[in-house]
Coordinates of C-alpha atoms and ligand atoms in Angstrom, one line a residue:
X1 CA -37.1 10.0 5.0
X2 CA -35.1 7.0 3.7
X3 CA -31.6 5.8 4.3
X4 CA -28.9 6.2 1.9
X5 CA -26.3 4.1 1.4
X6 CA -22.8 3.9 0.6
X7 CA -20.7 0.3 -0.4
X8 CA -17.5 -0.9 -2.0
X9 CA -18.1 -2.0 -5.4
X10 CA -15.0 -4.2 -5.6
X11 CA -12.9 -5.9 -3.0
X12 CA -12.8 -3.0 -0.6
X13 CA -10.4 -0.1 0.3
X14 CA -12.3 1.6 -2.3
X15 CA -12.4 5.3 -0.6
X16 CA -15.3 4.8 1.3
X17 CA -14.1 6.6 4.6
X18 CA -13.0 9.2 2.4
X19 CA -16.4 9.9 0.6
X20 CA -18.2 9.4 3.9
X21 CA -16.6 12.2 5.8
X22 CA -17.1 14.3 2.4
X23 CA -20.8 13.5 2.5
X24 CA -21.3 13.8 6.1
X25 CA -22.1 17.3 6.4
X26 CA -25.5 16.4 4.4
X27 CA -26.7 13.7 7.1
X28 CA -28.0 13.8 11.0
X29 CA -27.1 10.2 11.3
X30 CA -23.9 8.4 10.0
X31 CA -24.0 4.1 11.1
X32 CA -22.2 1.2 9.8
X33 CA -24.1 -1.7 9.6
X34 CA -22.1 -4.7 9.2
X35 CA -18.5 -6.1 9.3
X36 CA -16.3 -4.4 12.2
X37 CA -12.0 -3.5 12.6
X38 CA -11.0 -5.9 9.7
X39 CA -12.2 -2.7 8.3
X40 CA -10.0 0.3 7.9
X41 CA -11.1 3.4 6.7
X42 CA -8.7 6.5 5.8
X43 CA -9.8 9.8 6.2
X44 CA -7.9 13.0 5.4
X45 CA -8.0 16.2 5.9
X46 CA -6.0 19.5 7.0
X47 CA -2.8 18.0 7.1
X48 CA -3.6 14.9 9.4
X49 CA -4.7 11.5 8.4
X50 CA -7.0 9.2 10.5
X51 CA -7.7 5.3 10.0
X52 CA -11.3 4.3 11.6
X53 CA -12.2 0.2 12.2
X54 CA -15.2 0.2 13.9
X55 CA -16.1 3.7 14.3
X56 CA -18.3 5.1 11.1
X57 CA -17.2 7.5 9.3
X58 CA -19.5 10.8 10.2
X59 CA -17.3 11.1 13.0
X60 CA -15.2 14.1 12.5
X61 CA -18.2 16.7 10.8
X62 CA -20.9 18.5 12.6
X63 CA -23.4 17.9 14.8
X64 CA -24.6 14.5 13.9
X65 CA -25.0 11.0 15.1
X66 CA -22.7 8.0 14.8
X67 CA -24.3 4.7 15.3
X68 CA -22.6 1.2 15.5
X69 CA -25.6 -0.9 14.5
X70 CA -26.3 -4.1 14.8
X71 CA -25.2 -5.8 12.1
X72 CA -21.4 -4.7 13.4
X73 CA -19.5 -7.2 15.3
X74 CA -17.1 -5.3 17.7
X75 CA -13.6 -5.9 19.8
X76 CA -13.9 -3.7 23.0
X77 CA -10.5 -3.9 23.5
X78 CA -10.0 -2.4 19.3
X79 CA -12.8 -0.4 19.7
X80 CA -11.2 1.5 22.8
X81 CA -7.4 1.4 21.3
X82 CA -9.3 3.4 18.2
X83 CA -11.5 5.6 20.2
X84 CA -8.8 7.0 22.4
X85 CA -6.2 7.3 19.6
X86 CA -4.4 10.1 19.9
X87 CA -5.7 11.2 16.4
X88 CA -9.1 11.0 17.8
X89 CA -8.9 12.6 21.1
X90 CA -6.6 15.4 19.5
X91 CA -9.9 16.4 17.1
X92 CA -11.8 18.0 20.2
X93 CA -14.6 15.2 20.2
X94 CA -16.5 13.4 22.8
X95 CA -17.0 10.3 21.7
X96 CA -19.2 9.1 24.2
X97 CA -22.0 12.1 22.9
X98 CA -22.0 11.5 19.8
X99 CA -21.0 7.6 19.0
X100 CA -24.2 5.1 20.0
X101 CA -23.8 1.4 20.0
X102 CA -26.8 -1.1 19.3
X103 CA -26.9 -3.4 21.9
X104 CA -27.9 -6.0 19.2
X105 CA -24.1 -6.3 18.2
X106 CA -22.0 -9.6 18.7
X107 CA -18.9 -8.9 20.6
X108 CA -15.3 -10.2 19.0
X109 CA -14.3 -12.3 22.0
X110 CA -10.5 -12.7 22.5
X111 CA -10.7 -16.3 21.9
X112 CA -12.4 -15.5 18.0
X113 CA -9.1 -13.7 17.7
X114 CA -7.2 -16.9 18.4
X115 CA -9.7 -19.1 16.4
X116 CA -9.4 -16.8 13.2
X117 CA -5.3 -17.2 13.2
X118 CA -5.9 -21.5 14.1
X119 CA -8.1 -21.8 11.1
X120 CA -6.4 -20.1 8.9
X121 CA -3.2 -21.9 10.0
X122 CA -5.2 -25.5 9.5
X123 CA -6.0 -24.0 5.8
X124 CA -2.4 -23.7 4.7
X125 CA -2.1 -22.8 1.1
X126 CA -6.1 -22.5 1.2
X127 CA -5.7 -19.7 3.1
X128 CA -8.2 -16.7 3.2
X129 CA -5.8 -14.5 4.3
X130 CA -8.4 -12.9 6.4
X131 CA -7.3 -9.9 8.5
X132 CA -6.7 -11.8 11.9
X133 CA -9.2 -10.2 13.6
X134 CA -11.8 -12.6 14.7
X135 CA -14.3 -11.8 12.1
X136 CA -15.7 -15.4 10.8
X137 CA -15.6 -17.0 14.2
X138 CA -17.5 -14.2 15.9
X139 CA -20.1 -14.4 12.8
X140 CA -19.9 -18.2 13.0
X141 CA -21.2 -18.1 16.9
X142 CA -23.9 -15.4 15.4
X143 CA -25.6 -17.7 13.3
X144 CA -24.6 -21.0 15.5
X145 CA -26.9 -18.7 17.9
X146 CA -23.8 -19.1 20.5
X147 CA -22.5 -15.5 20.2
X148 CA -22.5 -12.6 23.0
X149 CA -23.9 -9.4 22.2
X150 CA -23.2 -6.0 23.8
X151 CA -26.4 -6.0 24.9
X152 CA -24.8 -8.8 27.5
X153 CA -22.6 -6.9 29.1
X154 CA -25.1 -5.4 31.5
X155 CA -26.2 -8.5 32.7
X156 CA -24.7 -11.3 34.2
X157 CA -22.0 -11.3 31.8
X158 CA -19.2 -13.3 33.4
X159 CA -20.8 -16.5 33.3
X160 CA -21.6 -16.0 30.0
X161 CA -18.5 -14.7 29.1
X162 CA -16.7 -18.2 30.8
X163 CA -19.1 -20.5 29.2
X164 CA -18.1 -19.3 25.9
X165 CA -14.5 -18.4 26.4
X166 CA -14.3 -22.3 27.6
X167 CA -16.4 -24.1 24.3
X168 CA -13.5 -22.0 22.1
X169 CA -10.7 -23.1 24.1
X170 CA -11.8 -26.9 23.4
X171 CA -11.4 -25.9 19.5
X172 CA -8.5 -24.5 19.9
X173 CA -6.7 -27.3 21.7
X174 CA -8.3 -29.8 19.5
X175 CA -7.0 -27.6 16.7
X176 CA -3.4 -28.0 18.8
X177 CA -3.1 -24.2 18.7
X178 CA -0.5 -22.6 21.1
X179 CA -1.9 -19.7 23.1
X180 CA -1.7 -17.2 25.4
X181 CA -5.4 -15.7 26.8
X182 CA -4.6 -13.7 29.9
X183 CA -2.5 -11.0 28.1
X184 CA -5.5 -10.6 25.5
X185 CA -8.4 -10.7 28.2
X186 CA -7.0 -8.2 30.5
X187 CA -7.3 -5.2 27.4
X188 CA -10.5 -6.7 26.7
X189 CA -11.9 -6.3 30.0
X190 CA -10.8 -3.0 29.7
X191 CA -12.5 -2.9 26.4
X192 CA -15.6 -3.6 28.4
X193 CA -15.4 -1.6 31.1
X194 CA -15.0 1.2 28.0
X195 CA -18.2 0.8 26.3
X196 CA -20.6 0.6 29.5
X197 CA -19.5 5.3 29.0
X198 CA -21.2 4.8 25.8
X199 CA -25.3 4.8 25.3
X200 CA -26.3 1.8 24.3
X201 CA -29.4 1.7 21.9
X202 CA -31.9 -0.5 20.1
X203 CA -30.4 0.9 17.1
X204 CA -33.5 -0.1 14.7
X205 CA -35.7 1.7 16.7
X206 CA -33.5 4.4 17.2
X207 CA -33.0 4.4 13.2
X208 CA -36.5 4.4 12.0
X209 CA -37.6 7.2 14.7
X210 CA -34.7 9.3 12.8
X211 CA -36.5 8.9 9.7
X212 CA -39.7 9.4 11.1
X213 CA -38.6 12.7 12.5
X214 CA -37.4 13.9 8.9
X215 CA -33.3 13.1 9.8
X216 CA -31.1 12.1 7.0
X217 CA -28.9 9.0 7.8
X218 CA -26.5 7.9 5.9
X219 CA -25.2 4.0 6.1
X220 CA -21.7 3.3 5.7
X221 CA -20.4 -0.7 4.2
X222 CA -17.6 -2.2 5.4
X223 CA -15.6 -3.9 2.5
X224 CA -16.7 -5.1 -0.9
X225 CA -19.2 -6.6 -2.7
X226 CA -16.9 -9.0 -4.1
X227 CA -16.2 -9.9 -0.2
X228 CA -20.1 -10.4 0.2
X229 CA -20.7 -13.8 1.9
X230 CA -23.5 -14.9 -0.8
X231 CA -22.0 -12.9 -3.8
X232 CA -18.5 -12.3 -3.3
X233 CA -15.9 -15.1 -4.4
X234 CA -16.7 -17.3 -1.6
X235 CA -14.8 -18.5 0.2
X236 CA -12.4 -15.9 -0.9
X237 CA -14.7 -13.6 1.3
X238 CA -15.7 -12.0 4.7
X239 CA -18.4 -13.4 6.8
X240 CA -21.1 -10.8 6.3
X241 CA -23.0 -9.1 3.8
X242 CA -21.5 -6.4 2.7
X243 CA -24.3 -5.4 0.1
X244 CA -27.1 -2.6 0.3
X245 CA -29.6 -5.7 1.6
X246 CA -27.2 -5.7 4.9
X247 CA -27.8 -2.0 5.8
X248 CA -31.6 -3.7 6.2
X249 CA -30.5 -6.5 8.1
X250 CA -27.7 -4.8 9.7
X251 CA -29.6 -1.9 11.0
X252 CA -33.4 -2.8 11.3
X253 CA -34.7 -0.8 8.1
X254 CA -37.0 -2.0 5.9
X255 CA -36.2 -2.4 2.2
X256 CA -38.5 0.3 1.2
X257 CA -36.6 2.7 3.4
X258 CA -32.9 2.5 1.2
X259 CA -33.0 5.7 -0.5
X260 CA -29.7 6.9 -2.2
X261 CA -27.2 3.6 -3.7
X262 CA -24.4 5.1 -3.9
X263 CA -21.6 2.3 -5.5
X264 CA -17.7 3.8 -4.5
X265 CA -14.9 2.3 -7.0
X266 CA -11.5 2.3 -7.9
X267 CA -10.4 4.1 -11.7
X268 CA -8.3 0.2 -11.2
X269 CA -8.6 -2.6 -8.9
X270 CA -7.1 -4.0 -5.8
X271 CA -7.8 -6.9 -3.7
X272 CA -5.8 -8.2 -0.4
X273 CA -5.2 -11.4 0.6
X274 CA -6.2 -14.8 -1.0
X275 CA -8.7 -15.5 -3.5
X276 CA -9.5 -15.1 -7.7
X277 CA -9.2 -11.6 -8.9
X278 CA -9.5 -12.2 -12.6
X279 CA -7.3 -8.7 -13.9
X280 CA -4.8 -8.7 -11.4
X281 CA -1.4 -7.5 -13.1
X282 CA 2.2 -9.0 -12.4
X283 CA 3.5 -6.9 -14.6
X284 CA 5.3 -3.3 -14.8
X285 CA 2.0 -1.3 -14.7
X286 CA 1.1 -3.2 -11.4
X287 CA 4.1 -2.4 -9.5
X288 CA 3.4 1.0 -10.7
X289 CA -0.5 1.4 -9.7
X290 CA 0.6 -0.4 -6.3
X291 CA 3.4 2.3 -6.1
X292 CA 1.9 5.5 -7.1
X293 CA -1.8 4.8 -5.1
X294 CA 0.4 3.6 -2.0
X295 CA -1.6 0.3 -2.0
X296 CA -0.7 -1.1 1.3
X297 CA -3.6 -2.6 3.6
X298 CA -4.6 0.2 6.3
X299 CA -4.9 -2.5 8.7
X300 CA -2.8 -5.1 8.3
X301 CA 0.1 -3.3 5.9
X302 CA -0.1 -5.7 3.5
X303 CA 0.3 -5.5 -0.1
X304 CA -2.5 -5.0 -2.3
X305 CA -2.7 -7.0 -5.5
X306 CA -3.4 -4.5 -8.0
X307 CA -5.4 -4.5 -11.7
X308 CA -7.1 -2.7 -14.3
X309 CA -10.6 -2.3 -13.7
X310 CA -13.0 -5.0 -14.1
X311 CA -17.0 -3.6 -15.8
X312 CA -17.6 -7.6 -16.0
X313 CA -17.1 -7.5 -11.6
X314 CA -18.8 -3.7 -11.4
X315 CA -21.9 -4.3 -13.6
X316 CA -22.5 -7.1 -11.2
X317 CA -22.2 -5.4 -8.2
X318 CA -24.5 -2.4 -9.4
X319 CA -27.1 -5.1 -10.0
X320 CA -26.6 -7.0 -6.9
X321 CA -26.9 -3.2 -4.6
X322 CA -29.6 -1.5 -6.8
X323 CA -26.8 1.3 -7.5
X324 CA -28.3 5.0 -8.1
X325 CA -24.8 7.0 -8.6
X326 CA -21.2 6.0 -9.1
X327 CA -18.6 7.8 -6.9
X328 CA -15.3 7.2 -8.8
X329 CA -12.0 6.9 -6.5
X330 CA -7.6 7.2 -7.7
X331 CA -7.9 8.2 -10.9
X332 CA -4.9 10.7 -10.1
X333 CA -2.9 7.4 -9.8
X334 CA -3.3 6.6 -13.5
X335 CA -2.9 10.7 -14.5
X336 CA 0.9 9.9 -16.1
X337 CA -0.7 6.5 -18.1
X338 CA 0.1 6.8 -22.0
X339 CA -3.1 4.3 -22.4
X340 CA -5.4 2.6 -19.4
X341 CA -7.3 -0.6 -20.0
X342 CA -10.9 -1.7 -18.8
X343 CA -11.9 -5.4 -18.5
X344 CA -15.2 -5.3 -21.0
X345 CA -15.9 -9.2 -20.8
X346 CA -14.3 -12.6 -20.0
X347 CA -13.1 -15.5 -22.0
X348 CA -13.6 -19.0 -21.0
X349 CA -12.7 -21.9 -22.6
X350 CA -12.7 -19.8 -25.6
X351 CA -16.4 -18.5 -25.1
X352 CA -16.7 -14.9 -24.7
X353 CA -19.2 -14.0 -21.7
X354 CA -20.1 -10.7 -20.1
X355 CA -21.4 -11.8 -16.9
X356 CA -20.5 -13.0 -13.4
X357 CA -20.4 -16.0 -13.9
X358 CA -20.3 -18.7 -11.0
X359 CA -16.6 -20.5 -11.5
X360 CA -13.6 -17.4 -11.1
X361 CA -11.0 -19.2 -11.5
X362 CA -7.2 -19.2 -13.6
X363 CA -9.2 -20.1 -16.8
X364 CA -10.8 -16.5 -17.3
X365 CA -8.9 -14.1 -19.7
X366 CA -10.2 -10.8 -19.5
X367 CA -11.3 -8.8 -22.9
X368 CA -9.5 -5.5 -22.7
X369 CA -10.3 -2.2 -24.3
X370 CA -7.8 0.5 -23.9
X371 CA -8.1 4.1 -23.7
X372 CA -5.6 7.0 -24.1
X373 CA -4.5 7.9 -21.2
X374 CA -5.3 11.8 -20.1
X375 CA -1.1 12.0 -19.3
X376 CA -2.6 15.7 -17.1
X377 CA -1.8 16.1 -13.4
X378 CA -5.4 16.2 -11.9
X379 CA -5.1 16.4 -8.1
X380 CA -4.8 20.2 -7.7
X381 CA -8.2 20.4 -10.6
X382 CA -11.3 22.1 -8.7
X383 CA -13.9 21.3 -11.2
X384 CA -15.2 19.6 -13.8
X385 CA -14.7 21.8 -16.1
X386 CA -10.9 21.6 -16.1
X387 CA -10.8 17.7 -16.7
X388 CA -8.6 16.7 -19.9
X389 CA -10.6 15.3 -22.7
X390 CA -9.4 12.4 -22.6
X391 CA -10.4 12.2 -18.7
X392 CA -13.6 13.2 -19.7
X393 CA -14.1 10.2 -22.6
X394 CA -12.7 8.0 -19.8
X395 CA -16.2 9.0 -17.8
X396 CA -18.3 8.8 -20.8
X397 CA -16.8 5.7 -21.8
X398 CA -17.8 4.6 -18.1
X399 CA -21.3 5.7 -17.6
X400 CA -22.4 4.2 -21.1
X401 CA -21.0 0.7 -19.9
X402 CA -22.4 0.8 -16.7
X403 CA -25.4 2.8 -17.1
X404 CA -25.4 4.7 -14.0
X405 CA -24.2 8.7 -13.8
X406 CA -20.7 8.9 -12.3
X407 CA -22.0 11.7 -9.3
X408 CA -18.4 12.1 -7.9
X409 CA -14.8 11.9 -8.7
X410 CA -12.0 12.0 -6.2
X411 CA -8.4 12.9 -7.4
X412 CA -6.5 12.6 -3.9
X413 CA -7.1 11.5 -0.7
X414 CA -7.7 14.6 1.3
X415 CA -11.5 15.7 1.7
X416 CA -10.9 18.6 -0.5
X417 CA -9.4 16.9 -3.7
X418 CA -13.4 15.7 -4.4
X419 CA -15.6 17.4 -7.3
X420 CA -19.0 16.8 -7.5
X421 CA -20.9 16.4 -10.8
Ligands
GDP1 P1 -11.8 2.3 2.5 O1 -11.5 1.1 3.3 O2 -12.8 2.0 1.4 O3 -12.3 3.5 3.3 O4 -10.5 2.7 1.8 P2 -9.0 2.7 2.5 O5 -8.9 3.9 3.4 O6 -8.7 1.4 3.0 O7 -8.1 2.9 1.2 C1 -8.1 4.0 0.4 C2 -6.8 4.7 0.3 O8 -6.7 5.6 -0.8 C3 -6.5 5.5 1.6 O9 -5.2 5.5 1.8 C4 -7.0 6.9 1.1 O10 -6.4 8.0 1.8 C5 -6.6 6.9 -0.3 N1 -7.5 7.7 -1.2 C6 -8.8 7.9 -1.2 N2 -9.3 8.5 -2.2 C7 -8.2 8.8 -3.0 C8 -8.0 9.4 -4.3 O11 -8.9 9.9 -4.9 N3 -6.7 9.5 -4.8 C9 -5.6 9.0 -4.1 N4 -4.4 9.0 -4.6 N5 -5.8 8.4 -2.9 C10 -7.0 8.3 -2.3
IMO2 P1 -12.5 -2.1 4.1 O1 -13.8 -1.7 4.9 C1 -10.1 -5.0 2.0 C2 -10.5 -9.2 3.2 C3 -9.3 -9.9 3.8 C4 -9.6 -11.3 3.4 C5 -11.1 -11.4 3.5 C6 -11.6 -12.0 4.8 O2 -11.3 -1.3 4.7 O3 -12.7 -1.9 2.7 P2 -11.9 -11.1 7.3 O4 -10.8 -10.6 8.2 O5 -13.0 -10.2 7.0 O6 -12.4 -12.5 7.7 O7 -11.0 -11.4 5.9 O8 -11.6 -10.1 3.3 N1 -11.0 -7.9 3.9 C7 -10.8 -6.7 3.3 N2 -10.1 -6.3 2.2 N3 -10.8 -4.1 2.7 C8 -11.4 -4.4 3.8 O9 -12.2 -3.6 4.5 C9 -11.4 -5.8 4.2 N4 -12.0 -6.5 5.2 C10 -11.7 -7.8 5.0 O10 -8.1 -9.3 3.3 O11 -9.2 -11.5 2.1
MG3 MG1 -9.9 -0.1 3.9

């Protein structure tokens, strides 16, 4: 068996939580594999909604496996505030049977919390606008080879814990950044104290035993690929990869074991926080896409800049993640459009280009074509067969550019306002 995986094609917030707990009843094993509670993922369905950070996706379906793999970088102190939500613990689960963690993952400490919000303070204007959750620090130590895993935490872990905790507080005064520690270490310890009730696994071999044993896994991305560290709009990014090469790295599979690509967009675009976005809108149809999809950060509440979608930004990332099928998210936002526009190419300096190109900056105009718009309420439809022409020229239009079959559309946010193709 191979894994199959499922990533943003855009800046995140794309649907993937959605999708996920729609494809879960298909897989054994559901895992994330890189990135960790800057992520939030919205899941709906009879009646009550649920926002998952750390936790994959799989969670609420069946009899199947969630796995935190290694790629994840976790907050005990999040991760236990999200497990014992109320929403959680009121769907009937126990967590602790069916939610593994890799012991290969690098723990957010509560100083990488601090360090996120100093940085980004010394940035000013050149701001990420990151989520403020540790993420780049706790990657940072990762790579710097200074980071603690949870894998640690069964050995000898205070003096570890103190050694590191003390090289961060040296930054941070150097950095002249006011803190308090003692309030945030207290629910982290308790954070701790949380996961040592889960079972904690050498996720790849764990993984690849799956597949050996004929169980279908299914890998969840955190983010975007326009987010990727190597291919996003650095450094307008997050600090992993968020593209189908991190499920390897981020769960201990070997290339040839990706199955399934399966690329998740928006009928538009959105992006939060800093950083290029070449067919934002400040206009009338913005406030309107922002308005009618609710485009507010599951996280962090913020505001999401919104746009018309970008083929120059998709074709990329289908390249970049090997895409095999298109899941197509919100199209029930742009249902009362007259016409919708798609970003086709970009202008530069008067040259017309259809590719990625390495400089995003103000300079790029984006080449519009626009479409009728299908003007049909579509988020009570239950099959394909009941899509407004126009809709359906919209898909066409769609698969021809980016030559790869659209295999799902999703025309609200509960789990049953999904048709398969
Ligand atoms: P993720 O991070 O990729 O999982 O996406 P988020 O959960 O951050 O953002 C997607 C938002 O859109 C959530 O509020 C979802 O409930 C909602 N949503 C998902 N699919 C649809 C859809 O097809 N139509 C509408 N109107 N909302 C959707
Ligand atoms: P999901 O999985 C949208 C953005 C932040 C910021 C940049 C870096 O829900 O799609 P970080 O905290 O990672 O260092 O922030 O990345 N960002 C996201 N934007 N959806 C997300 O996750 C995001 N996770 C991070 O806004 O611009
Ligand atoms: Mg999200």
């Amino acid at each position: 068996m191979k894994v199959d995986v499922l990533l943003g094609l855009q800046w995140g917030d794309e649907g993937k939580g959605k999708v996920v707990d729609v494809l879960t009843p298909n897989y054994d094993v559901v895992t994330r594999f890189q990135g960790g509670p800057n992520a939030g993922h919205t899941l709906e369905f009879n009646g009550e909604k649920y926002v998952l950070r750390s936790i994959p996706s799989g969670i609420f379906q069946g009899n199947n496996v969630n796995v935190i793999g290694n790629g994840v970088v976790l907050d005990p102190a999040l991760f236990k505030a999200e497990a014992e939500a109320e929403a959680l613990a009121a769907s009937g689960h126990d967590l602790t049977a069916k939610l593994y963690i890799s012991k290969k993952a690098h723990l957010i400490l509560p100083t990488h919390r601090l360090l996120d919000a100093a940085y980004e303070a010394s940035k000013g204007d050149a701001k990420v606008g990151t989520t403020g959750k540790g993420i780049g620090p706790t990657y940072t130590d990762k790579v710097s080879r200074n980071g603690l895993r949870v894998g640690d935490i069964l050995h000898n872990f205070e003096q570890k814990y103190a050694e590191a905790i003390a090289k961060h507080e040296r930054i941070l005064k150097s950095l002249n950044y006011a803190y308090d520690l003692s309030a945030l270490e207290k629910e982290w310890f308790e954070g701790i104290e949380y996961i040592k009730k889960f079972k904690l696994i050498d996720s790849e071999h764990f993984i690849n035993a799956q597949l050996r044993a004929g169980k279908r896994v299914l890998a969840e991305g955190a983010q975007g690929t326009m987010l990727d560290i190597d291919f996003g709009s650095y450094p307008f990014v997050t600090s992993s990869n968020t593209i189908c090469a991190g499920a390897c790295t981020g769960l201990g599979i070997a290339p040839n074991k990706i199955g399934e690509v399966y690329g998740i967009f928006k009928a538009y675009c959105t992006r939060v926080g800093s950083g290029p976005f070449p067919t934002e809108l400040f206009d009338d149809y913005g406030d309107t896409i922002c308005t009618l999809g609710n485009e507010f950060g599951s996280v962090t509440g913020r505001k999401r800049r919104c746009g018309w979608i970008d083929l120059v930004a998709l074709k990329y990332a289908i390249m970049i993640n090997g895409v095999t099928q298109l899941i197509m998210m919100k199209s029930d936002v742009l249902d009362f459009f007259d016409n919708i526009r798609a970003c086709v190419a970009y202008e530069v300096n008067g040259e017309i280009i259809d590719y990625f190109p390495y400089e995003i900056n103000d300079d790029i105009v984006p080449v519009y074509v626009e479409l009728a718009g299908w003007k049909t309420p579509m988020n009570k439809m239950k099959s394909e067969s009941e899509f407004p022409q126009e809709f359906t020229a919209y898909l066409n239009f769609l698969e021809k550019e980016l030559e790869v079959p659209i295999k799902i559309v999703s025309l609200g946010p509960d789990r049953e306002q999904t048709i398969l193709r």
